[in-house]
Short mmCIF file of C-alpha atoms and ligand atoms in Angstrom, two decimals:
data_model
loop_
_atom_site.label_atom_id
_atom_site.label_comp_id
_atom_site.label_asym_id
_atom_site.label_seq_id
_atom_site.Cartn_x
_atom_site.Cartn_y
_atom_site.Cartn_z
CA MET A 232 -18.04 8.88 -12.69
CA GLY A 233 -16.23 5.96 -11.05
CA ALA A 234 -13.70 3.68 -12.61
CA VAL A 235 -11.38 4.61 -15.47
CA LEU A 236 -10.55 0.97 -16.04
CA GLU A 237 -13.07 -1.71 -15.27
CA VAL A 238 -12.27 -5.41 -15.48
CA ARG A 239 -15.32 -7.71 -15.30
CA GLY A 240 -15.31 -11.46 -14.87
CA LEU A 241 -12.13 -12.15 -16.81
CA SER A 242 -11.23 -15.77 -17.44
CA LYS A 243 -8.29 -17.14 -19.37
CA SER A 244 -6.95 -20.66 -19.67
CA PHE A 245 -3.89 -22.01 -21.42
CA GLY A 246 -4.63 -25.65 -22.22
CA GLY A 247 -5.43 -27.14 -18.83
CA ILE A 248 -3.99 -24.22 -16.85
CA VAL A 249 -6.53 -21.73 -15.58
CA ALA A 250 -4.52 -18.50 -15.45
CA LEU A 251 -7.48 -16.20 -14.62
CA ARG A 252 -10.71 -17.21 -12.90
CA ASP A 253 -13.54 -14.70 -13.06
CA VAL A 254 -11.38 -11.74 -12.05
CA SER A 255 -13.05 -8.35 -11.58
CA LEU A 256 -11.47 -5.11 -10.47
CA GLU A 257 -11.66 -1.39 -10.99
CA ALA A 258 -9.13 1.40 -11.00
CA GLU A 259 -10.12 5.00 -10.52
CA GLU A 260 -8.58 8.14 -11.92
CA GLY A 261 -5.40 9.05 -10.08
CA GLU A 262 -5.36 5.81 -8.17
CA VAL A 263 -2.40 3.49 -7.64
CA LEU A 264 -3.67 -0.07 -7.57
CA ALA A 265 -1.18 -2.79 -6.66
CA ILE A 266 -1.63 -6.39 -7.77
CA ILE A 267 0.19 -8.93 -5.66
CA GLY A 268 0.25 -12.70 -5.42
CA PRO A 269 2.54 -15.71 -5.74
CA ASN A 270 4.42 -16.54 -8.92
CA GLY A 271 2.06 -18.11 -11.43
CA SER A 272 -1.05 -16.54 -9.88
CA GLY A 273 -2.04 -14.82 -13.12
CA LYS A 274 -0.77 -11.28 -12.60
CA THR A 275 1.06 -10.92 -15.91
CA THR A 276 -1.75 -12.73 -17.73
CA LEU A 277 -4.16 -10.11 -16.37
CA LEU A 278 -1.98 -7.35 -17.85
CA ASN A 279 -1.70 -9.30 -21.11
CA VAL A 280 -5.47 -9.58 -21.38
CA ILE A 281 -6.01 -5.89 -20.51
CA THR A 282 -3.50 -4.86 -23.19
CA GLY A 283 -4.90 -7.18 -25.86
CA VAL A 284 -1.94 -9.57 -26.02
CA TYR A 285 -4.41 -12.36 -25.18
CA ARG A 286 -8.11 -12.47 -25.79
CA PRO A 287 -9.98 -13.62 -22.65
CA ASP A 288 -12.18 -16.73 -22.70
CA GLY A 289 -14.80 -14.68 -20.93
CA GLY A 290 -15.33 -11.27 -19.40
CA GLY A 291 -14.57 -7.73 -20.42
CA VAL A 292 -12.26 -4.76 -19.97
CA ARG A 293 -13.61 -1.23 -20.24
CA LEU A 294 -11.65 1.99 -20.46
CA GLY A 295 -13.85 5.00 -19.77
CA GLY A 296 -16.82 2.74 -20.51
CA GLU A 297 -15.46 1.57 -23.85
CA GLN A 298 -14.92 -2.15 -24.40
CA LEU A 299 -11.29 -3.04 -25.16
CA VAL A 300 -11.66 -6.79 -25.69
CA GLY A 301 -11.19 -7.54 -29.38
CA LEU A 302 -8.92 -4.57 -30.05
CA SER A 303 -5.26 -5.08 -30.92
CA PRO A 304 -2.49 -4.12 -28.48
CA ALA A 305 -1.64 -1.10 -30.66
CA GLN A 306 -5.28 0.04 -30.69
CA ILE A 307 -5.53 -0.37 -26.91
CA CYS A 308 -2.35 1.65 -26.49
CA ILE A 309 -3.78 4.42 -28.65
CA LYS A 310 -6.96 4.40 -26.52
CA GLY A 311 -4.79 5.12 -23.48
CA VAL A 312 -3.41 1.99 -21.84
CA ALA A 313 0.40 1.72 -21.83
CA ARG A 314 2.61 -0.79 -20.10
CA THR A 315 6.05 -1.96 -19.12
CA PHE A 316 7.19 -5.57 -19.17
CA GLN A 317 8.34 -7.99 -16.49
CA ASN A 318 11.23 -8.83 -18.81
CA ILE A 319 12.52 -5.50 -20.11
CA ARG A 320 11.75 -5.03 -23.79
CA LEU A 321 13.61 -1.96 -24.95
CA PHE A 322 15.10 -1.39 -28.38
CA LYS A 323 18.43 -2.17 -26.82
CA ARG A 324 20.71 -0.83 -29.53
CA LEU A 325 18.84 2.47 -29.81
CA THR A 326 19.43 5.49 -27.60
CA VAL A 327 17.35 6.51 -24.62
CA LEU A 328 15.86 9.38 -26.65
CA ASP A 329 14.94 7.14 -29.59
CA ASN A 330 13.29 4.61 -27.30
CA VAL A 331 11.08 7.32 -25.80
CA MET A 332 10.28 8.82 -29.21
CA ILE A 333 9.11 5.40 -30.39
CA GLY A 334 6.65 5.49 -27.48
CA GLN A 335 5.27 8.81 -28.73
CA HIS A 336 4.68 7.32 -32.13
CA HIS A 337 1.85 5.16 -30.80
CA ARG A 338 -0.25 8.23 -30.33
CA PHE A 339 -0.51 8.71 -34.04
CA ASN A 340 0.13 5.44 -35.79
CA ALA A 341 0.50 1.83 -34.87
CA GLY A 342 3.76 0.71 -36.33
CA THR A 343 7.32 -0.32 -35.88
CA ALA A 344 10.46 1.52 -34.97
CA ARG A 345 11.51 1.37 -38.59
CA ILE A 346 8.43 3.24 -39.72
CA LEU A 347 9.01 5.88 -37.07
CA LEU A 348 12.62 6.39 -37.96
CA ALA A 349 11.82 6.54 -41.65
CA SER A 350 8.81 8.81 -41.31
CA ARG A 351 9.15 12.37 -42.46
CA ARG A 352 8.03 14.92 -39.96
CA SER A 353 8.50 18.63 -40.19
CA ARG A 354 11.44 19.98 -38.26
CA ARG A 355 9.19 21.84 -35.90
CA GLU A 356 7.15 18.73 -35.17
CA GLU A 357 10.33 16.75 -34.64
CA ALA A 358 11.65 19.40 -32.26
CA ASN A 359 8.44 19.37 -30.24
CA PHE A 360 8.53 15.61 -29.93
CA ALA A 361 12.18 15.66 -28.94
CA ARG A 362 11.56 18.32 -26.30
CA GLU A 363 8.67 16.39 -24.82
CA ALA A 364 10.72 13.18 -24.87
CA ARG A 365 13.55 14.94 -23.01
CA GLU A 366 11.07 16.12 -20.41
CA LEU A 367 9.88 12.56 -19.86
CA ILE A 368 13.47 11.32 -19.64
CA ALA A 369 14.15 13.95 -16.97
CA LYS A 370 10.94 13.08 -15.17
CA VAL A 371 11.97 9.46 -14.67
CA GLY A 372 15.43 10.56 -13.51
CA LEU A 373 17.49 9.87 -16.63
CA ALA A 374 18.43 13.45 -17.61
CA GLY A 375 21.84 13.56 -19.25
CA LEU A 376 21.50 10.03 -20.59
CA GLU A 377 19.48 10.92 -23.71
CA HIS A 378 22.17 9.68 -26.07
CA ALA A 379 23.21 6.62 -24.11
CA VAL A 380 22.45 3.32 -25.81
CA ALA A 381 19.68 1.53 -23.93
CA GLN A 382 21.61 -1.68 -23.34
CA SER A 383 24.52 0.25 -21.80
CA LEU A 384 22.32 1.41 -18.91
CA PRO A 385 22.25 -0.41 -15.60
CA TYR A 386 19.20 -2.57 -15.10
CA ALA A 387 17.28 -0.15 -12.85
CA LYS A 388 17.72 2.67 -15.35
CA GLN A 389 16.44 0.44 -18.15
CA ARG A 390 13.30 -0.10 -16.08
CA LEU A 391 12.89 3.67 -15.66
CA LEU A 392 13.41 4.11 -19.40
CA GLU A 393 10.61 1.64 -20.06
CA ILE A 394 8.35 3.78 -17.88
CA ALA A 395 9.36 6.90 -19.84
CA ARG A 396 8.59 5.10 -23.08
CA ALA A 397 5.18 4.05 -21.79
CA LEU A 398 4.45 7.61 -20.64
CA ALA A 399 5.34 8.88 -24.10
CA ALA A 400 2.16 7.22 -25.35
CA ALA A 401 0.28 9.73 -23.13
CA PRO A 402 -1.73 7.00 -21.38
CA LYS A 403 -4.70 7.35 -19.07
CA VAL A 404 -3.74 4.08 -17.41
CA LEU A 405 -0.16 2.91 -16.88
CA LEU A 406 0.45 -0.78 -16.21
CA LEU A 407 3.76 -1.72 -14.57
CA ASP A 408 4.85 -5.37 -14.32
CA GLU A 409 7.25 -5.70 -11.39
CA PRO A 410 8.93 -2.30 -11.88
CA ALA A 411 11.14 -2.67 -8.79
CA ALA A 412 12.55 -6.06 -9.77
CA GLY A 413 16.35 -5.88 -9.66
CA MET A 414 16.39 -2.43 -8.03
CA ASN A 415 18.27 -1.61 -4.84
CA SER A 416 16.56 0.20 -1.96
CA GLU A 417 17.70 3.63 -3.13
CA GLU A 418 16.36 2.99 -6.64
CA ILE A 419 13.08 1.74 -5.20
CA VAL A 420 12.67 5.01 -3.29
CA GLN A 421 13.26 6.89 -6.56
CA LEU A 422 10.60 4.73 -8.23
CA GLU A 423 8.19 5.40 -5.38
CA VAL A 424 8.65 9.17 -5.79
CA LEU A 425 8.01 8.83 -9.52
CA VAL A 426 4.80 6.83 -9.04
CA ARG A 427 3.57 9.40 -6.51
CA THR A 428 4.25 12.20 -8.99
CA LEU A 429 2.33 10.37 -11.71
CA ARG A 430 -0.61 9.87 -9.37
CA GLU A 431 -0.63 13.56 -8.46
CA GLU A 432 -0.87 14.32 -12.16
CA GLY A 433 -4.03 12.21 -12.31
CA LEU A 434 -2.61 9.14 -14.00
CA THR A 435 -4.07 5.78 -13.00
CA VAL A 436 -1.32 3.27 -12.22
CA ILE A 437 -1.80 -0.49 -11.93
CA MET A 438 1.36 -2.02 -10.57
CA ILE A 439 2.27 -5.68 -10.16
CA GLU A 440 4.85 -5.74 -7.42
CA HIS A 441 6.64 -8.11 -5.05
CA VAL A 442 8.48 -5.43 -3.06
CA MET A 443 6.08 -4.92 -0.17
CA ASP A 444 7.76 -1.73 1.07
CA LEU A 445 6.91 -0.15 -2.27
CA VAL A 446 3.33 -1.47 -2.20
CA ARG A 447 2.91 -0.21 1.36
CA GLY A 448 4.37 3.17 0.44
CA VAL A 449 2.48 3.94 -2.72
CA ALA A 450 -0.60 1.76 -3.29
CA ASP A 451 -4.01 3.24 -2.56
CA ARG A 452 -5.51 -0.22 -2.85
CA VAL A 453 -4.22 -3.75 -3.24
CA VAL A 454 -5.74 -6.70 -5.13
CA VAL A 455 -4.43 -10.17 -4.31
CA LEU A 456 -4.46 -13.02 -6.85
CA ASN A 457 -3.93 -16.67 -6.03
CA TYR A 458 -4.28 -19.49 -8.59
CA GLY A 459 -5.83 -17.00 -11.00
CA ALA A 460 -8.58 -15.86 -8.62
CA LYS A 461 -8.93 -12.64 -6.67
CA ILE A 462 -8.78 -13.66 -3.02
CA ALA A 463 -8.67 -10.24 -1.37
CA GLU A 464 -8.88 -6.52 -2.03
CA GLY A 465 -8.38 -3.55 0.25
CA SER A 466 -5.87 -1.18 1.79
CA PHE A 467 -2.38 -2.51 2.44
CA ALA A 468 -3.18 -2.67 6.17
CA GLU A 469 -6.26 -4.79 5.45
CA ILE A 470 -4.38 -7.08 3.09
CA GLU A 471 -1.47 -7.48 5.49
CA ALA A 472 -3.84 -8.65 8.23
CA ASN A 473 -5.86 -11.00 6.01
CA PRO A 474 -5.23 -14.65 7.05
CA GLU A 475 -5.87 -16.01 3.56
CA VAL A 476 -3.36 -13.58 2.06
CA ILE A 477 -0.79 -14.40 4.73
CA GLU A 478 -1.27 -18.10 4.03
CA ALA A 479 -1.11 -17.76 0.24
CA TYR A 480 1.54 -15.12 -0.18
CA LEU A 481 2.90 -12.95 2.59
CA GLY A 482 3.94 -15.81 4.86
CA LYS A 483 3.61 -16.11 8.59
CA GLY A 484 7.14 -15.12 9.53
CA ALA A 485 8.26 -15.39 13.12
CA GLY A 486 8.98 -12.89 15.88
CA PRO A 487 11.78 -13.09 18.43
CA CYS A 488 9.48 -14.77 20.94
CA SER A 489 7.61 -17.08 18.55
CA ALA A 490 7.04 -20.65 19.55
P1 LIG B 130 2.39 -14.32 -12.59
O1 LIG B 130 2.66 -13.12 -13.43
O2 LIG B 130 1.43 -14.07 -11.47
O3 LIG B 130 3.66 -14.96 -12.09
P2 LIG B 130 1.44 -15.51 -15.06
O4 LIG B 130 0.26 -14.70 -15.44
O5 LIG B 130 2.69 -15.26 -15.78
O6 LIG B 130 1.66 -15.43 -13.48
O7 LIG B 130 1.09 -17.05 -15.24
C1 LIG B 130 -0.12 -17.62 -14.74
C2 LIG B 130 -0.20 -19.04 -15.22
O8 LIG B 130 -0.47 -19.06 -16.60
C3 LIG B 130 1.08 -19.83 -15.00
O9 LIG B 130 0.74 -21.16 -14.68
C4 LIG B 130 1.75 -19.74 -16.35
O10 LIG B 130 2.60 -20.83 -16.57
C5 LIG B 130 0.55 -19.76 -17.29
N1 LIG B 130 0.80 -19.05 -18.54
C6 LIG B 130 0.98 -17.71 -18.70
N2 LIG B 130 1.15 -17.41 -19.99
C7 LIG B 130 1.09 -18.57 -20.67
C8 LIG B 130 1.19 -18.93 -22.06
N3 LIG B 130 1.39 -18.01 -23.00
N4 LIG B 130 1.06 -20.24 -22.38
C9 LIG B 130 0.85 -21.18 -21.44
N5 LIG B 130 0.74 -20.92 -20.13
C10 LIG B 130 0.86 -19.64 -19.74
MG1 LIG B 131 4.39 -12.14 -13.91
#
């Protein structure tokens, strides 16, 4: 059947700044696609257009063949595209469990935390949701922290909580914006294991990432953006050897015997 998510010819400008230039890409079921590129190359804008935060100037985004452009972020989330943010956006005064349960809410109703917390569900329903939320919390490695207040968690754990909250929306496609930012090497390994598990379960993951060890370890394919345009696409090995990508992003480096 091919791609779960198909991005075709996306363009987006902000005033005189061209953030996306005719970008096309596809992600298949159970694939981890990494998006890399210098700061300002349009990576977050791409996620913002896919999730309906911005409407593109041109082009389209299809999920399972269905056009997403024109839908609201909440509608797109309900269709099956969930995300995390480059700058963590948790409900910081709520507990870990409440944050994840707010993610579940998107499956049924677009709305705010207040609506969720005020809504009347049967006890059994509530118990099922809570059990599932606890499973997700355990899955991302936060078991035992269900009742911790989000802002009390160390940074890396807040990032994992954001992933749990996104998973609570039961997405087909998970979009991660620099999930390893601020993590130490041990935490990055934990994140890598989590992403592998999600892939094995058939989830499609699109991950913006600067930590090349993580990209190398987990990405099936890599797309490279520069000045809003896709300049390369391929396996990590192909990308790593691509002169244009080295020039634009990876850097030339120098060996012990370099001139
Ligand atoms: P990246 O995530 O690759 O660092 P972004 O997508 O955040 O890049 O930004 C791409 C370009 O678009 C940058 O020049 C940025 O300043 C600009 N940009 C992004 N969002 C906005 C916005 N809401 N208003 C104006 N310019 C924006
Ligand atoms: Mg960004």
